[in-house]
Amino acid sequence: MDDSEIVTSYFNYIFKDMVKLKWIGHAYSIREAKALIKSERPDVVIIDIELKEENGFDLLKFIKRAYPGVAVFMLCNTTDFNYARKSELLGAHYFIDKSFEFYNIPNFLMALQSAKNISQKLNRFESFT
């Protein structure tokens, strides 16, 4: 099984009980991500800060400029204050520590949907500021 199949299987598993969610795929570069976002117009994008030879913050900036309504979840292997703060300042909705919170992504998505349903904004950054 290659990396692509592993990522897809894992996300399919953690999203299996979410009936209103459609997994549209993943990208390994900013160029691929931009093309996928342009063609699929997702409501939510999950970005790893550490991209191969690239930076997830660059993709976050692009999304917030070109598609400001898209909710963005930033992933990192640490709860580093500087990464969390930068994510918040650039417009991310959530900063997720992959080491401890990855399995909670469905819960974060449900919280985002609930907030949207009652016309509220979600702010997950209070603990980082």
mmCIF file of N, CA and C in Angstrom:
data_model
loop_
_atom_site.group_PDB
_atom_site.id
_atom_site.type_symbol
_atom_site.label_atom_id
_atom_site.label_comp_id
_atom_site.label_asym_id
_atom_site.label_seq_id
_atom_site.Cartn_x
_atom_site.Cartn_y
_atom_site.Cartn_z
ATOM 1 N N MET A 1 0.845 -1.169 0.000
ATOM 2 C CA MET A 1 0.000 0.000 0.000
ATOM 3 C C MET A 1 0.897 1.242 0.000
ATOM 4 N N ASP A 2 0.680 2.159 -0.951
ATOM 5 C CA ASP A 2 1.491 3.381 -0.979
ATOM 6 C C ASP A 2 0.890 4.452 -0.057
ATOM 7 N N ASP A 3 1.608 5.587 0.096
ATOM 8 C CA ASP A 3 1.161 6.660 0.989
ATOM 9 C C ASP A 3 -0.242 7.152 0.650
ATOM 10 N N SER A 4 -0.525 7.281 -0.628
ATOM 11 C CA SER A 4 -1.827 7.762 -1.067
ATOM 12 C C SER A 4 -2.943 6.854 -0.583
ATOM 13 N N GLU A 5 -2.743 5.559 -0.709
ATOM 14 C CA GLU A 5 -3.758 4.592 -0.274
ATOM 15 C C GLU A 5 -3.909 4.590 1.244
ATOM 16 N N ILE A 6 -2.808 4.772 1.963
ATOM 17 C CA ILE A 6 -2.855 4.808 3.421
ATOM 18 C C ILE A 6 -3.652 6.020 3.892
ATOM 19 N N VAL A 7 -3.362 7.194 3.320
ATOM 20 C CA VAL A 7 -4.075 8.417 3.695
ATOM 21 C C VAL A 7 -5.564 8.270 3.402
ATOM 22 N N THR A 8 -5.893 7.807 2.211
ATOM 23 C CA THR A 8 -7.294 7.636 1.828
ATOM 24 C C THR A 8 -7.994 6.649 2.751
ATOM 25 N N SER A 9 -7.358 5.509 3.053
ATOM 26 C CA SER A 9 -7.969 4.528 3.948
ATOM 27 C C SER A 9 -8.198 5.115 5.331
ATOM 28 N N TYR A 10 -7.212 5.837 5.841
ATOM 29 C CA TYR A 10 -7.355 6.382 7.181
ATOM 30 C C TYR A 10 -8.489 7.411 7.236
ATOM 31 N N PHE A 11 -8.517 8.328 6.279
ATOM 32 C CA PHE A 11 -9.592 9.316 6.277
ATOM 33 C C PHE A 11 -10.948 8.652 6.039
ATOM 34 N N ASN A 12 -11.009 7.672 5.164
ATOM 35 C CA ASN A 12 -12.277 6.944 4.978
ATOM 36 C C ASN A 12 -12.728 6.310 6.293
ATOM 37 N N TYR A 13 -11.786 5.788 7.067
ATOM 38 C CA TYR A 13 -12.120 5.163 8.339
ATOM 39 C C TYR A 13 -12.629 6.206 9.340
ATOM 40 N N ILE A 14 -11.912 7.311 9.523
ATOM 41 C CA ILE A 14 -12.350 8.265 10.549
ATOM 42 C C ILE A 14 -13.617 9.013 10.135
ATOM 43 N N PHE A 15 -13.918 9.046 8.847
ATOM 44 C CA PHE A 15 -15.127 9.733 8.383
ATOM 45 C C PHE A 15 -16.292 8.770 8.116
ATOM 46 N N LYS A 16 -16.121 7.507 8.393
ATOM 47 C CA LYS A 16 -17.108 6.492 8.009
ATOM 48 C C LYS A 16 -18.513 6.744 8.537
ATOM 49 N N ASP A 17 -18.635 7.345 9.695
ATOM 50 C CA ASP A 17 -19.961 7.566 10.284
ATOM 51 C C ASP A 17 -20.544 8.940 9.962
ATOM 52 N N MET A 18 -19.840 9.709 9.193
ATOM 53 C CA MET A 18 -20.312 11.060 8.868
ATOM 54 C C MET A 18 -21.021 11.017 7.513
ATOM 55 N N VAL A 19 -22.336 10.947 7.555
ATOM 56 C CA VAL A 19 -23.110 10.754 6.334
ATOM 57 C C VAL A 19 -23.122 11.981 5.422
ATOM 58 N N LYS A 20 -22.947 13.159 5.950
ATOM 59 C CA LYS A 20 -22.986 14.366 5.120
ATOM 60 C C LYS A 20 -21.616 14.788 4.619
ATOM 61 N N LEU A 21 -20.624 13.944 4.806
ATOM 62 C CA LEU A 21 -19.264 14.274 4.408
ATOM 63 C C LEU A 21 -18.883 13.508 3.154
ATOM 64 N N LYS A 22 -18.269 14.212 2.229
ATOM 65 C CA LYS A 22 -17.760 13.570 1.014
ATOM 66 C C LYS A 22 -16.264 13.838 0.940
ATOM 67 N N TRP A 23 -15.484 12.799 1.039
ATOM 68 C CA TRP A 23 -14.030 12.886 0.920
ATOM 69 C C TRP A 23 -13.699 13.045 -0.559
ATOM 70 N N ILE A 24 -13.023 14.151 -0.929
ATOM 71 C CA ILE A 24 -12.743 14.371 -2.349
ATOM 72 C C ILE A 24 -11.316 14.052 -2.742
ATOM 73 N N GLY A 25 -10.471 13.769 -1.769
ATOM 74 C CA GLY A 25 -9.114 13.368 -2.093
ATOM 75 C C GLY A 25 -8.081 14.185 -1.356
ATOM 76 N N HIS A 26 -6.840 13.977 -1.739
ATOM 77 C CA HIS A 26 -5.739 14.689 -1.107
ATOM 78 C C HIS A 26 -4.684 15.027 -2.147
ATOM 79 N N ALA A 27 -3.808 15.931 -1.763
ATOM 80 C CA ALA A 27 -2.754 16.371 -2.675
ATOM 81 C C ALA A 27 -1.420 16.329 -1.937
ATOM 82 N N TYR A 28 -0.361 16.140 -2.674
ATOM 83 C CA TYR A 28 0.974 16.099 -2.092
ATOM 84 C C TYR A 28 1.765 17.376 -2.335
ATOM 85 N N SER A 29 1.192 18.311 -3.078
ATOM 86 C CA SER A 29 1.882 19.576 -3.330
ATOM 87 C C SER A 29 0.847 20.697 -3.347
ATOM 88 N N ILE A 30 1.332 21.903 -3.229
ATOM 89 C CA ILE A 30 0.434 23.052 -3.285
ATOM 90 C C ILE A 30 -0.222 23.134 -4.663
ATOM 91 N N ARG A 31 0.530 22.848 -5.694
ATOM 92 C CA ARG A 31 -0.027 22.872 -7.048
ATOM 93 C C ARG A 31 -1.186 21.890 -7.182
ATOM 94 N N GLU A 32 -1.003 20.661 -6.699
ATOM 95 C CA GLU A 32 -2.067 19.663 -6.742
ATOM 96 C C GLU A 32 -3.261 20.099 -5.892
ATOM 97 N N ALA A 33 -2.976 20.665 -4.727
ATOM 98 C CA ALA A 33 -4.055 21.110 -3.836
ATOM 99 C C ALA A 33 -4.872 22.227 -4.483
ATOM 100 N N LYS A 34 -4.200 23.180 -5.108
ATOM 101 C CA LYS A 34 -4.911 24.274 -5.777
ATOM 102 C C LYS A 34 -5.824 23.737 -6.870
ATOM 103 N N ALA A 35 -5.331 22.797 -7.642
ATOM 104 C CA ALA A 35 -6.143 22.210 -8.724
ATOM 105 C C ALA A 35 -7.352 21.464 -8.146
ATOM 106 N N LEU A 36 -7.149 20.715 -7.079
ATOM 107 C CA LEU A 36 -8.239 19.961 -6.457
ATOM 108 C C LEU A 36 -9.282 20.914 -5.868
ATOM 109 N N ILE A 37 -8.827 21.964 -5.205
ATOM 110 C CA ILE A 37 -9.748 22.941 -4.624
ATOM 111 C C ILE A 37 -10.531 23.657 -5.718
ATOM 112 N N LYS A 38 -9.848 24.027 -6.785
ATOM 113 C CA LYS A 38 -10.521 24.717 -7.888
ATOM 114 C C LYS A 38 -11.577 23.831 -8.541
ATOM 115 N N SER A 39 -11.273 22.566 -8.727
ATOM 116 C CA SER A 39 -12.225 21.686 -9.409
ATOM 117 C C SER A 39 -13.353 21.198 -8.506
ATOM 118 N N GLU A 40 -13.081 20.997 -7.228
ATOM 119 C CA GLU A 40 -14.074 20.399 -6.330
ATOM 120 C C GLU A 40 -14.818 21.397 -5.442
ATOM 121 N N ARG A 41 -14.256 22.583 -5.226
ATOM 122 C CA ARG A 41 -14.885 23.623 -4.386
ATOM 123 C C ARG A 41 -15.346 23.073 -3.022
ATOM 124 N N PRO A 42 -14.414 22.594 -2.206
ATOM 125 C CA PRO A 42 -14.797 22.014 -0.911
ATOM 126 C C PRO A 42 -15.227 23.076 0.102
ATOM 127 N N ASP A 43 -15.956 22.638 1.114
ATOM 128 C CA ASP A 43 -16.339 23.507 2.231
ATOM 129 C C ASP A 43 -15.214 23.573 3.260
ATOM 130 N N VAL A 44 -14.448 22.481 3.362
ATOM 131 C CA VAL A 44 -13.381 22.367 4.355
ATOM 132 C C VAL A 44 -12.140 21.792 3.689
ATOM 133 N N VAL A 45 -10.983 22.341 4.063
ATOM 134 C CA VAL A 45 -9.699 21.813 3.605
ATOM 135 C C VAL A 45 -8.852 21.540 4.841
ATOM 136 N N ILE A 46 -8.209 20.389 4.849
ATOM 137 C CA ILE A 46 -7.308 20.025 5.939
ATOM 138 C C ILE A 46 -5.891 20.078 5.383
ATOM 139 N N ILE A 47 -5.048 20.907 6.005
ATOM 140 C CA ILE A 47 -3.691 21.123 5.503
ATOM 141 C C ILE A 47 -2.674 20.723 6.559
ATOM 142 N N ASP A 48 -1.696 19.946 6.155
ATOM 143 C CA ASP A 48 -0.560 19.667 7.029
ATOM 144 C C ASP A 48 0.433 20.819 6.861
ATOM 145 N N ILE A 49 0.880 21.383 7.955
ATOM 146 C CA ILE A 49 1.838 22.489 7.878
ATOM 147 C C ILE A 49 3.118 22.030 7.187
ATOM 148 N N GLU A 50 3.522 20.803 7.450
ATOM 149 C CA GLU A 50 4.752 20.256 6.882
ATOM 150 C C GLU A 50 4.450 19.524 5.581
ATOM 151 N N LEU A 51 4.527 20.211 4.474
ATOM 152 C CA LEU A 51 4.346 19.584 3.170
ATOM 153 C C LEU A 51 5.714 19.237 2.600
ATOM 154 N N LYS A 52 5.749 18.238 1.750
ATOM 155 C CA LYS A 52 7.022 17.879 1.120
ATOM 156 C C LYS A 52 7.558 19.075 0.350
ATOM 157 N N GLU A 53 8.699 19.581 0.782
ATOM 158 C CA GLU A 53 9.396 20.677 0.119
ATOM 159 C C GLU A 53 8.579 21.966 0.028
ATOM 160 N N GLU A 54 7.462 22.052 0.758
ATOM 161 C CA GLU A 54 6.623 23.251 0.721
ATOM 162 C C GLU A 54 6.107 23.530 2.126
ATOM 163 N N ASN A 55 5.351 24.603 2.240
ATOM 164 C CA ASN A 55 4.860 25.037 3.527
ATOM 165 C C ASN A 55 3.340 25.152 3.480
ATOM 166 N N GLY A 56 2.658 24.514 4.421
ATOM 167 C CA GLY A 56 1.200 24.553 4.462
ATOM 168 C C GLY A 56 0.638 25.950 4.657
ATOM 169 N N PHE A 57 1.426 26.838 5.273
ATOM 170 C CA PHE A 57 0.967 28.210 5.455
ATOM 171 C C PHE A 57 0.792 28.923 4.111
ATOM 172 N N ASP A 58 1.618 28.586 3.147
ATOM 173 C CA ASP A 58 1.473 29.185 1.812
ATOM 174 C C ASP A 58 0.143 28.779 1.184
ATOM 175 N N LEU A 59 -0.244 27.531 1.372
ATOM 176 C CA LEU A 59 -1.526 27.064 0.849
ATOM 177 C C LEU A 59 -2.675 27.723 1.610
ATOM 178 N N LEU A 60 -2.544 27.863 2.919
ATOM 179 C CA LEU A 60 -3.563 28.544 3.720
ATOM 180 C C LEU A 60 -3.775 29.974 3.223
ATOM 181 N N LYS A 61 -2.690 30.696 2.975
ATOM 182 C CA LYS A 61 -2.795 32.077 2.467
ATOM 183 C C LYS A 61 -3.552 32.106 1.140
ATOM 184 N N PHE A 62 -3.202 31.185 0.240
ATOM 185 C CA PHE A 62 -3.872 31.117 -1.057
ATOM 186 C C PHE A 62 -5.372 30.866 -0.884
ATOM 187 N N ILE A 63 -5.721 29.883 -0.051
ATOM 188 C CA ILE A 63 -7.135 29.538 0.121
ATOM 189 C C ILE A 63 -7.914 30.715 0.681
ATOM 190 N N LYS A 64 -7.374 31.359 1.690
ATOM 191 C CA LYS A 64 -8.092 32.470 2.320
ATOM 192 C C LYS A 64 -8.218 33.670 1.383
ATOM 193 N N ARG A 65 -7.294 33.818 0.460
ATOM 194 C CA ARG A 65 -7.370 34.902 -0.523
ATOM 195 C C ARG A 65 -8.334 34.542 -1.658
ATOM 196 N N ALA A 66 -8.224 33.337 -2.181
ATOM 197 C CA ALA A 66 -9.019 32.940 -3.348
ATOM 198 C C ALA A 66 -10.383 32.357 -2.988
ATOM 199 N N TYR A 67 -10.493 31.718 -1.834
ATOM 200 C CA TYR A 67 -11.733 31.045 -1.414
ATOM 201 C C TYR A 67 -11.974 31.345 0.073
ATOM 202 N N PRO A 68 -12.281 32.578 0.409
ATOM 203 C CA PRO A 68 -12.366 32.971 1.823
ATOM 204 C C PRO A 68 -13.423 32.214 2.628
ATOM 205 N N GLY A 69 -14.408 31.652 1.996
ATOM 206 C CA GLY A 69 -15.453 30.926 2.715
ATOM 207 C C GLY A 69 -15.085 29.501 3.098
ATOM 208 N N VAL A 70 -13.967 29.015 2.600
ATOM 209 C CA VAL A 70 -13.548 27.645 2.898
ATOM 210 C C VAL A 70 -12.958 27.595 4.306
ATOM 211 N N ALA A 71 -13.453 26.663 5.110
ATOM 212 C CA ALA A 71 -12.896 26.447 6.447
ATOM 213 C C ALA A 71 -11.607 25.643 6.301
ATOM 214 N N VAL A 72 -10.577 26.050 7.029
ATOM 215 C CA VAL A 72 -9.284 25.372 6.926
ATOM 216 C C VAL A 72 -8.861 24.854 8.299
ATOM 217 N N PHE A 73 -8.492 23.581 8.325
ATOM 218 C CA PHE A 73 -7.937 22.951 9.519
ATOM 219 C C PHE A 73 -6.451 22.749 9.261
ATOM 220 N N MET A 74 -5.623 23.246 10.149
ATOM 221 C CA MET A 74 -4.178 23.081 10.030
ATOM 222 C C MET A 74 -3.734 21.936 10.931
ATOM 223 N N LEU A 75 -2.911 21.045 10.382
ATOM 224 C CA LEU A 75 -2.381 19.908 11.116
ATOM 225 C C LEU A 75 -0.899 20.092 11.393
ATOM 226 N N CYS A 76 -0.473 19.679 12.567
ATOM 227 C CA CYS A 76 0.945 19.739 12.908
ATOM 228 C C CYS A 76 1.232 18.633 13.917
ATOM 229 N N ASN A 77 2.488 18.255 14.054
ATOM 230 C CA ASN A 77 2.864 17.229 15.021
ATOM 231 C C ASN A 77 3.126 17.799 16.403
ATOM 232 N N THR A 78 2.799 19.055 16.607
ATOM 233 C CA THR A 78 3.053 19.696 17.888
ATOM 234 C C THR A 78 2.007 20.774 18.153
ATOM 235 N N THR A 79 1.869 21.179 19.384
ATOM 236 C CA THR A 79 0.976 22.287 19.710
ATOM 237 C C THR A 79 1.772 23.580 19.833
ATOM 238 N N ASP A 80 2.834 23.698 19.090
ATOM 239 C CA ASP A 80 3.698 24.872 19.126
ATOM 240 C C ASP A 80 2.889 26.166 19.032
ATOM 241 N N PHE A 81 3.069 27.045 20.004
ATOM 242 C CA PHE A 81 2.326 28.297 20.065
ATOM 243 C C PHE A 81 2.494 29.111 18.783
ATOM 244 N N ASN A 82 3.705 29.191 18.253
ATOM 245 C CA ASN A 82 3.943 30.008 17.061
ATOM 246 C C ASN A 82 3.179 29.491 15.846
ATOM 247 N N TYR A 83 3.124 28.177 15.676
ATOM 248 C CA TYR A 83 2.360 27.603 14.561
ATOM 249 C C TYR A 83 0.864 27.855 14.751
ATOM 250 N N ALA A 84 0.396 27.663 15.972
ATOM 251 C CA ALA A 84 -1.023 27.883 16.250
ATOM 252 C C ALA A 84 -1.386 29.350 16.020
ATOM 253 N N ARG A 85 -0.574 30.252 16.504
ATOM 254 C CA ARG A 85 -0.844 31.683 16.351
ATOM 255 C C ARG A 85 -0.823 32.089 14.881
ATOM 256 N N LYS A 86 0.168 31.603 14.138
ATOM 257 C CA LYS A 86 0.250 31.923 12.714
ATOM 258 C C LYS A 86 -0.966 31.368 11.970
ATOM 259 N N SER A 87 -1.400 30.157 12.319
ATOM 260 C CA SER A 87 -2.587 29.570 11.707
ATOM 261 C C SER A 87 -3.795 30.466 11.941
ATOM 262 N N GLU A 88 -3.950 30.913 13.171
ATOM 263 C CA GLU A 88 -5.073 31.780 13.517
ATOM 264 C C GLU A 88 -5.006 33.096 12.738
ATOM 265 N N LEU A 89 -3.847 33.722 12.734
ATOM 266 C CA LEU A 89 -3.694 35.014 12.055
ATOM 267 C C LEU A 89 -3.952 34.922 10.554
ATOM 268 N N LEU A 90 -3.641 33.778 9.966
ATOM 269 C CA LEU A 90 -3.844 33.590 8.535
ATOM 270 C C LEU A 90 -5.261 33.127 8.186
ATOM 271 N N GLY A 91 -6.092 32.884 9.210
ATOM 272 C CA GLY A 91 -7.491 32.584 8.950
ATOM 273 C C GLY A 91 -7.943 31.152 9.102
ATOM 274 N N ALA A 92 -7.093 30.279 9.632
ATOM 275 C CA ALA A 92 -7.510 28.890 9.845
ATOM 276 C C ALA A 92 -8.597 28.837 10.913
ATOM 277 N N HIS A 93 -9.452 27.835 10.812
ATOM 278 C CA HIS A 93 -10.507 27.636 11.807
ATOM 279 C C HIS A 93 -10.018 26.797 12.983
ATOM 280 N N TYR A 94 -9.187 25.814 12.697
ATOM 281 C CA TYR A 94 -8.698 24.904 13.722
ATOM 282 C C TYR A 94 -7.215 24.658 13.538
ATOM 283 N N PHE A 95 -6.539 24.432 14.632
ATOM 284 C CA PHE A 95 -5.159 23.966 14.647
ATOM 285 C C PHE A 95 -5.190 22.635 15.384
ATOM 286 N N ILE A 96 -4.806 21.585 14.705
ATOM 287 C CA ILE A 96 -4.925 20.239 15.256
ATOM 288 C C ILE A 96 -3.548 19.608 15.435
ATOM 289 N N ASP A 97 -3.278 19.169 16.644
ATOM 290 C CA ASP A 97 -2.042 18.441 16.935
ATOM 291 C C ASP A 97 -2.264 16.987 16.501
ATOM 292 N N LYS A 98 -1.583 16.584 15.442
ATOM 293 C CA LYS A 98 -1.776 15.229 14.900
ATOM 294 C C LYS A 98 -1.436 14.146 15.914
ATOM 295 N N SER A 99 -0.512 14.437 16.808
ATOM 296 C CA SER A 99 -0.092 13.428 17.778
ATOM 297 C C SER A 99 -1.201 13.050 18.754
ATOM 298 N N PHE A 100 -2.066 14.030 19.094
ATOM 299 C CA PHE A 100 -3.054 13.779 20.135
ATOM 300 C C PHE A 100 -4.500 14.020 19.710
ATOM 301 N N GLU A 101 -4.728 14.717 18.612
ATOM 302 C CA GLU A 101 -6.086 15.119 18.263
ATOM 303 C C GLU A 101 -6.572 14.623 16.905
ATOM 304 N N PHE A 102 -5.753 13.923 16.169
ATOM 305 C CA PHE A 102 -6.103 13.540 14.805
ATOM 306 C C PHE A 102 -7.434 12.793 14.745
ATOM 307 N N TYR A 103 -7.634 11.883 15.679
ATOM 308 C CA TYR A 103 -8.870 11.091 15.690
ATOM 309 C C TYR A 103 -10.100 11.954 15.951
ATOM 310 N N ASN A 104 -9.907 13.187 16.452
ATOM 311 C CA ASN A 104 -11.021 14.082 16.747
ATOM 312 C C ASN A 104 -11.475 14.917 15.554
ATOM 313 N N ILE A 105 -10.850 14.779 14.426
ATOM 314 C CA ILE A 105 -11.231 15.579 13.259
ATOM 315 C C ILE A 105 -12.730 15.475 12.965
ATOM 316 N N PRO A 106 -13.348 14.290 13.010
ATOM 317 C CA PRO A 106 -14.804 14.257 12.785
ATOM 318 C C PRO A 106 -15.568 15.111 13.799
ATOM 319 N N ASN A 107 -15.133 15.115 15.055
ATOM 320 C CA ASN A 107 -15.796 15.946 16.056
ATOM 321 C C ASN A 107 -15.630 17.429 15.740
ATOM 322 N N PHE A 108 -14.448 17.820 15.294
ATOM 323 C CA PHE A 108 -14.216 19.218 14.925
ATOM 324 C C PHE A 108 -15.089 19.613 13.736
ATOM 325 N N LEU A 109 -15.228 18.705 12.777
ATOM 326 C CA LEU A 109 -16.081 18.975 11.619
ATOM 327 C C LEU A 109 -17.546 19.123 12.037
ATOM 328 N N MET A 110 -17.987 18.276 12.957
ATOM 329 C CA MET A 110 -19.367 18.383 13.442
ATOM 330 C C MET A 110 -19.570 19.698 14.202
ATOM 331 N N ALA A 111 -18.579 20.109 14.992
ATOM 332 C CA ALA A 111 -18.673 21.387 15.714
ATOM 333 C C ALA A 111 -18.736 22.547 14.731
ATOM 334 N N LEU A 112 -17.948 22.472 13.676
ATOM 335 C CA LEU A 112 -17.962 23.509 12.645
ATOM 336 C C LEU A 112 -19.337 23.571 11.981
ATOM 337 N N GLN A 113 -19.903 22.420 11.655
ATOM 338 C CA GLN A 113 -21.229 22.381 11.031
ATOM 339 C C GLN A 113 -22.293 22.919 11.976
ATOM 340 N N SER A 114 -22.229 22.541 13.246
ATOM 341 C CA SER A 114 -23.204 23.035 14.229
ATOM 342 C C SER A 114 -23.134 24.548 14.345
ATOM 343 N N ALA A 115 -21.927 25.088 14.411
ATOM 344 C CA ALA A 115 -21.757 26.539 14.507
ATOM 345 C C ALA A 115 -22.318 27.221 13.261
ATOM 346 N N LYS A 116 -22.065 26.634 12.105
ATOM 347 C CA LYS A 116 -22.574 27.189 10.849
ATOM 348 C C LYS A 116 -24.103 27.172 10.829
ATOM 349 N N ASN A 117 -24.691 26.100 11.350
ATOM 350 C CA ASN A 117 -26.153 25.966 11.373
ATOM 351 C C ASN A 117 -26.833 27.044 12.203
ATOM 352 N N ILE A 118 -26.149 27.541 13.213
ATOM 353 C CA ILE A 118 -26.750 28.584 14.056
ATOM 354 C C ILE A 118 -26.099 29.945 13.801
ATOM 355 N N SER A 119 -25.440 30.064 12.668
ATOM 356 C CA SER A 119 -24.803 31.315 12.237
ATOM 357 C C SER A 119 -23.815 31.856 13.260
ATOM 358 N N GLN A 120 -23.032 30.974 13.836
ATOM 359 C CA GLN A 120 -21.991 31.367 14.773
ATOM 360 C C GLN A 120 -20.632 31.043 14.173
ATOM 361 N N LYS A 121 -19.639 31.784 14.603
ATOM 362 C CA LYS A 121 -18.273 31.481 14.195
ATOM 363 C C LYS A 121 -17.653 30.580 15.244
ATOM 364 N N LEU A 122 -16.776 29.741 14.795
ATOM 365 C CA LEU A 122 -16.091 28.828 15.680
ATOM 366 C C LEU A 122 -14.694 29.364 15.930
ATOM 367 N N ASN A 123 -14.270 29.428 17.178
ATOM 368 C CA ASN A 123 -12.930 29.883 17.499
ATOM 369 C C ASN A 123 -12.264 28.848 18.397
ATOM 370 N N ARG A 124 -11.383 28.092 17.840
ATOM 371 C CA ARG A 124 -10.679 27.038 18.576
ATOM 372 C C ARG A 124 -9.354 27.544 19.118
ATOM 373 N N PHE A 125 -9.020 28.793 18.877
ATOM 374 C CA PHE A 125 -7.686 29.281 19.225
ATOM 375 C C PHE A 125 -7.598 29.915 20.586
ATOM 376 N N GLU A 126 -8.682 29.990 21.341
ATOM 377 C CA GLU A 126 -8.638 30.645 22.633
ATOM 378 C C GLU A 126 -7.569 30.072 23.539
ATOM 379 N N SER A 127 -7.343 28.786 23.520
ATOM 380 C CA SER A 127 -6.349 28.179 24.399
ATOM 381 C C SER A 127 -4.914 28.489 23.983
ATOM 382 N N PHE A 128 -4.712 28.990 22.771
ATOM 383 C CA PHE A 128 -3.367 29.275 22.291
ATOM 384 C C PHE A 128 -2.971 30.727 22.454
ATOM 385 N N THR A 129 -3.931 31.614 22.671
ATOM 386 C CA THR A 129 -3.621 33.051 22.718
ATOM 387 C C THR A 129 -3.440 33.541 24.132
#
